[in-house]
């Protein structure tokens, strides 16, 4: 049976992309607007890229070009995950060991193919959305509306910063989709962008922009204020784990694109089969 990516899987895969930016994006008074605007631009760009993707699937040169373009966002995602883990949880572990572990996990996930990566993105997206919603509810009473800021002059620059981080990976994956998933790509990007904007707003109203500017991972630190008794005193850990799973899903999808030129079927990393001596048909004499 031929592998098939269903629309809900594709939407979940693209929802992971803006959600992956939550841990690493600085929080200012303009972040909520910048996150929403950048996600909207990416949603439109991904819809257009997904529409033209099936028309060049047969061109080998373009497949190699797309694979090369996937290297930069993939390496960047792995690097920032390794730095985050070293600075928050595994302070005594060398960075290279964390990067090696993350790379192995990425390749193992990518070996199942882009379709299966998208399939696993669906429960990860639901889990992440649930955790984000729960974290927001638990900190609702601590929000300070006086920290709210209207759109300002720094909005375009922060929007460009988010676009530089989000758009390359989004376009690379969108250009690797089969036909008929343009709507799924745009819907998933918009849904993930909405969560991105809301959690940025929560961090700004919870910490204040001046306190958030002093923290390396403000959204992660803000989640630590959501405690459920003695059981979940470290709420930031429960908050960060599903976000890291989103980042691994993003890395796995990019690795699938990187393996695209050596695959047998488009978007599914299966090495080309080599006929053994038993399977070769003998030529008639």
Coordinates of C-alpha atoms in Angstrom, one line a residue:
X1 CA 0.0 0.0 0.0
X2 CA 1.4 3.4 -1.0
X3 CA 2.2 5.8 1.9
X4 CA -0.2 8.7 2.1
X5 CA -0.1 11.9 4.1
X6 CA -3.5 12.8 5.3
X7 CA -4.5 16.5 5.6
X8 CA -4.7 16.4 9.4
X9 CA -1.2 14.9 9.6
X10 CA 0.1 17.7 7.3
X11 CA -1.6 20.3 9.4
X12 CA -0.2 18.9 12.6
X13 CA 3.3 18.8 11.1
X14 CA 3.2 22.5 10.2
X15 CA 1.6 23.4 13.6
X16 CA 4.8 22.1 15.2
X17 CA 7.0 24.7 13.3
X18 CA 5.8 27.9 15.1
X19 CA 5.3 26.0 18.4
X20 CA 9.0 25.1 18.2
X21 CA 10.0 28.8 18.4
X22 CA 8.3 29.3 21.8
X23 CA 11.3 28.2 23.9
X24 CA 13.9 30.4 22.1
X25 CA 12.1 33.6 21.2
X26 CA 12.8 36.6 23.4
X27 CA 9.7 38.2 25.0
X28 CA 9.0 41.9 24.5
X29 CA 5.8 43.9 24.3
X30 CA 5.8 43.4 20.6
X31 CA 6.3 39.6 20.5
X32 CA 2.6 38.7 20.5
X33 CA 2.0 40.8 17.4
X34 CA 5.3 39.8 15.7
X35 CA 4.5 36.1 16.3
X36 CA 1.0 36.4 14.8
X37 CA 2.2 38.4 11.8
X38 CA 5.2 36.2 11.0
X39 CA 3.0 33.1 11.3
X40 CA 0.4 34.6 8.9
X41 CA 3.1 35.4 6.4
X42 CA 4.6 31.9 6.7
X43 CA 1.1 30.3 6.3
X44 CA 0.6 32.2 3.0
X45 CA 4.1 31.3 1.8
X46 CA 3.7 27.6 2.7
X47 CA 0.3 27.4 0.9
X48 CA 1.9 28.8 -2.3
X49 CA 5.0 26.5 -1.9
X50 CA 2.8 23.4 -1.4
X51 CA 0.8 24.2 -4.5
X52 CA 3.9 24.2 -6.8
X53 CA 5.7 21.4 -5.0
X54 CA 4.2 18.5 -7.1
X55 CA 5.3 20.1 -10.4
X56 CA 9.0 19.7 -9.9
X57 CA 9.2 16.4 -8.0
X58 CA 10.7 14.6 -10.9
X59 CA 13.6 17.0 -11.3
X60 CA 16.7 15.5 -9.7
X61 CA 18.7 18.7 -9.6
X62 CA 15.9 20.5 -7.7
X63 CA 15.7 17.7 -5.2
X64 CA 19.4 18.1 -4.4
X65 CA 19.0 21.8 -4.2
X66 CA 16.2 21.4 -1.7
X67 CA 18.2 18.9 0.3
X68 CA 21.1 21.4 0.6
X69 CA 18.7 24.2 1.7
X70 CA 17.5 21.9 4.5
X71 CA 20.9 21.7 6.1
X72 CA 21.0 25.1 7.6
X73 CA 17.6 25.0 9.5
X74 CA 18.3 21.4 10.6
X75 CA 21.7 22.3 12.1
X76 CA 20.3 25.4 13.7
X77 CA 17.5 23.5 15.3
X78 CA 19.8 20.8 16.7
X79 CA 22.2 23.5 18.0
X80 CA 19.6 25.5 19.8
X81 CA 18.1 22.3 21.4
X82 CA 21.6 21.3 22.6
X83 CA 22.3 24.7 24.1
X84 CA 18.9 24.8 25.8
X85 CA 19.4 21.4 27.4
X86 CA 22.9 22.3 28.5
X87 CA 21.8 25.6 30.1
X88 CA 18.7 24.2 31.8
X89 CA 18.9 20.5 32.7
X90 CA 22.2 18.9 31.7
X91 CA 24.7 21.6 32.8
X92 CA 27.5 19.1 33.4
X93 CA 27.1 17.3 30.1
X94 CA 29.4 18.4 27.1
X95 CA 27.5 20.0 24.3
X96 CA 28.8 17.6 21.7
X97 CA 27.3 14.6 23.5
X98 CA 23.8 16.3 23.6
X99 CA 24.1 17.2 19.9
X100 CA 25.1 13.6 19.1
X101 CA 22.1 12.2 21.0
X102 CA 19.7 14.7 19.3
X103 CA 21.1 13.9 15.9
X104 CA 20.7 10.1 16.5
X105 CA 17.0 10.6 17.6
X106 CA 16.4 12.8 14.5
X107 CA 17.8 10.2 12.1
X108 CA 15.9 7.4 13.7
X109 CA 12.7 9.4 13.3
X110 CA 13.5 10.4 9.8
X111 CA 14.2 6.8 8.8
X112 CA 10.4 6.1 9.0
X113 CA 9.7 8.7 6.3
X114 CA 8.0 12.1 6.0
X115 CA 4.5 10.6 6.1
X116 CA 5.1 8.8 9.3
X117 CA 6.8 11.8 10.8
X118 CA 3.6 13.8 10.0
X119 CA 1.5 11.0 11.5
X120 CA 3.4 11.2 14.8
X121 CA 3.1 15.0 14.7
X122 CA -0.7 14.7 15.3
X123 CA -0.5 13.4 18.9
X124 CA 2.5 15.6 19.7
X125 CA 0.6 18.7 18.6
X126 CA -2.5 17.7 20.7
X127 CA -0.2 17.0 23.7
X128 CA 1.6 20.3 23.3
X129 CA -1.6 22.3 22.9
X130 CA -3.0 20.7 26.0
X131 CA 0.1 21.5 28.1
X132 CA 0.2 25.1 26.8
X133 CA -3.5 25.5 27.6
X134 CA -3.1 24.0 31.1
X135 CA 0.0 26.2 31.8
X136 CA -2.0 29.3 30.8
X137 CA -4.9 28.4 33.0
X138 CA -2.7 27.8 36.0
X139 CA -1.1 31.2 35.7
X140 CA -4.2 33.1 34.7
X141 CA -4.6 34.7 38.1
X142 CA -1.0 36.0 38.1
X143 CA -1.3 38.0 34.9
X144 CA -0.8 41.8 35.2
X145 CA -2.6 43.6 32.5
X146 CA -0.6 46.8 33.1
X147 CA 2.3 45.1 31.2
X148 CA 0.2 45.2 28.0
X149 CA 1.8 47.2 25.2
X150 CA 0.3 48.5 21.9
X151 CA 2.1 47.8 18.6
X152 CA 5.3 49.9 18.4
X153 CA 8.2 50.8 16.2
X154 CA 10.1 47.7 17.0
X155 CA 7.3 45.4 15.6
X156 CA 8.8 45.1 12.0
X157 CA 12.3 44.2 13.3
X158 CA 11.0 41.5 15.6
X159 CA 8.7 40.2 12.9
X160 CA 11.8 39.8 10.6
X161 CA 13.7 38.0 13.3
X162 CA 10.9 35.5 13.7
X163 CA 10.6 35.1 10.0
X164 CA 14.3 34.4 9.6
X165 CA 14.0 31.6 12.1
X166 CA 10.7 30.2 11.0
X167 CA 10.4 30.7 7.2
X168 CA 13.4 28.6 5.9
X169 CA 12.3 25.4 7.5
X170 CA 8.6 26.0 6.7
X171 CA 9.4 26.5 3.0
X172 CA 11.7 23.6 2.7
X173 CA 9.1 21.2 4.2
X174 CA 6.2 22.8 2.2
X175 CA 8.2 22.1 -1.0
X176 CA 8.4 18.5 0.0
X177 CA 4.7 17.8 0.3
X178 CA 2.6 15.7 -2.1
X179 CA -0.3 17.2 -4.0
X180 CA -3.4 18.6 -2.2
X181 CA -1.9 19.7 1.1
X182 CA -1.6 23.4 0.6
X183 CA -4.6 24.1 2.8
X184 CA -3.3 21.8 5.5
X185 CA 0.0 23.6 5.5
X186 CA -1.6 27.0 5.9
X187 CA -4.1 25.9 8.6
X188 CA -1.4 24.2 10.6
X189 CA 0.9 27.1 10.5
X190 CA -1.9 29.5 11.5
X191 CA -3.0 27.3 14.4
X192 CA 0.6 26.9 15.7
X193 CA 1.2 30.6 15.3
X194 CA -1.9 31.3 17.4
X195 CA -0.5 29.2 20.2
X196 CA 2.9 30.9 19.8
X197 CA 1.3 34.4 20.1
X198 CA -0.8 33.5 23.1
X199 CA 2.0 32.0 25.1
X200 CA 4.2 35.0 24.3
X201 CA 1.4 37.2 25.6
X202 CA 1.1 35.1 28.7
X203 CA 4.9 35.5 29.4
X204 CA 4.8 39.2 28.8
X205 CA 1.8 39.7 31.2
X206 CA 3.3 37.4 33.7
X207 CA 6.9 38.5 33.9
X208 CA 6.9 42.0 32.5
X209 CA 9.0 43.0 29.6
X210 CA 11.9 44.2 31.8
X211 CA 12.2 40.9 33.7
X212 CA 11.7 38.8 30.6
X213 CA 14.6 40.7 28.9
X214 CA 16.9 39.4 31.6
X215 CA 16.0 35.7 31.1
X216 CA 17.6 33.6 28.4
X217 CA 14.4 31.5 27.9
X218 CA 11.5 33.7 29.2
X219 CA 8.6 31.4 28.2
X220 CA 10.3 28.5 29.9
X221 CA 10.9 30.5 33.1
X222 CA 7.3 31.8 33.0
X223 CA 6.0 28.2 33.0
X224 CA 7.8 27.6 36.2
X225 CA 5.3 29.8 38.0
X226 CA 2.5 27.3 37.2
X227 CA 2.8 24.8 40.1
X228 CA 0.3 22.2 41.2
X229 CA 1.1 21.5 44.8
X230 CA 4.2 19.4 45.5
X231 CA 3.7 17.2 42.5
X232 CA 4.5 19.7 39.8
X233 CA 6.6 22.3 41.5
X234 CA 8.8 22.5 38.4
X235 CA 6.1 23.3 35.9
X236 CA 8.7 24.5 33.4
X237 CA 9.9 20.8 32.9
X238 CA 6.4 19.7 32.0
X239 CA 6.1 22.7 29.7
X240 CA 9.4 22.2 27.9
X241 CA 9.2 18.4 27.1
X242 CA 6.4 18.6 24.6
X243 CA 8.0 21.7 23.0
X244 CA 11.2 19.7 22.6
X245 CA 9.2 16.9 21.0
X246 CA 7.9 19.5 18.5
X247 CA 11.5 20.6 17.7
X248 CA 12.5 17.0 17.2
X249 CA 9.6 16.5 14.8
X250 CA 10.7 19.6 12.9
X251 CA 14.2 18.2 12.7
X252 CA 13.0 14.8 11.6
X253 CA 11.0 16.4 8.7
X254 CA 14.0 18.4 7.6
X255 CA 16.1 15.3 7.7
X256 CA 13.6 13.5 5.5
X257 CA 14.1 16.4 3.0
X258 CA 17.8 16.0 3.3
X259 CA 17.6 12.3 2.4
X260 CA 15.2 13.1 -0.5
X261 CA 17.7 12.6 -3.3
X262 CA 18.6 9.1 -2.2
X263 CA 15.1 7.9 -1.6
X264 CA 13.0 5.5 -3.7
X265 CA 9.7 7.3 -3.4
X266 CA 9.2 11.1 -3.0
X267 CA 9.2 12.2 0.6
X268 CA 9.7 8.7 2.1
X269 CA 13.4 7.9 2.9
X270 CA 13.8 4.4 1.6
X271 CA 17.1 3.6 0.0
X272 CA 16.9 2.4 -3.6
X273 CA 16.7 -1.4 -3.6
X274 CA 19.6 -3.2 -5.2
X275 CA 18.8 -6.4 -6.9
X276 CA 20.7 -9.4 -5.5
X277 CA 22.0 -12.2 -7.6
X278 CA 19.0 -14.3 -6.8
X279 CA 16.5 -11.6 -7.8
X280 CA 18.2 -10.7 -11.1
X281 CA 16.4 -12.2 -14.0
X282 CA 18.5 -14.2 -16.3
X283 CA 18.7 -13.0 -19.9
X284 CA 17.3 -15.4 -22.4
X285 CA 20.0 -17.1 -24.5

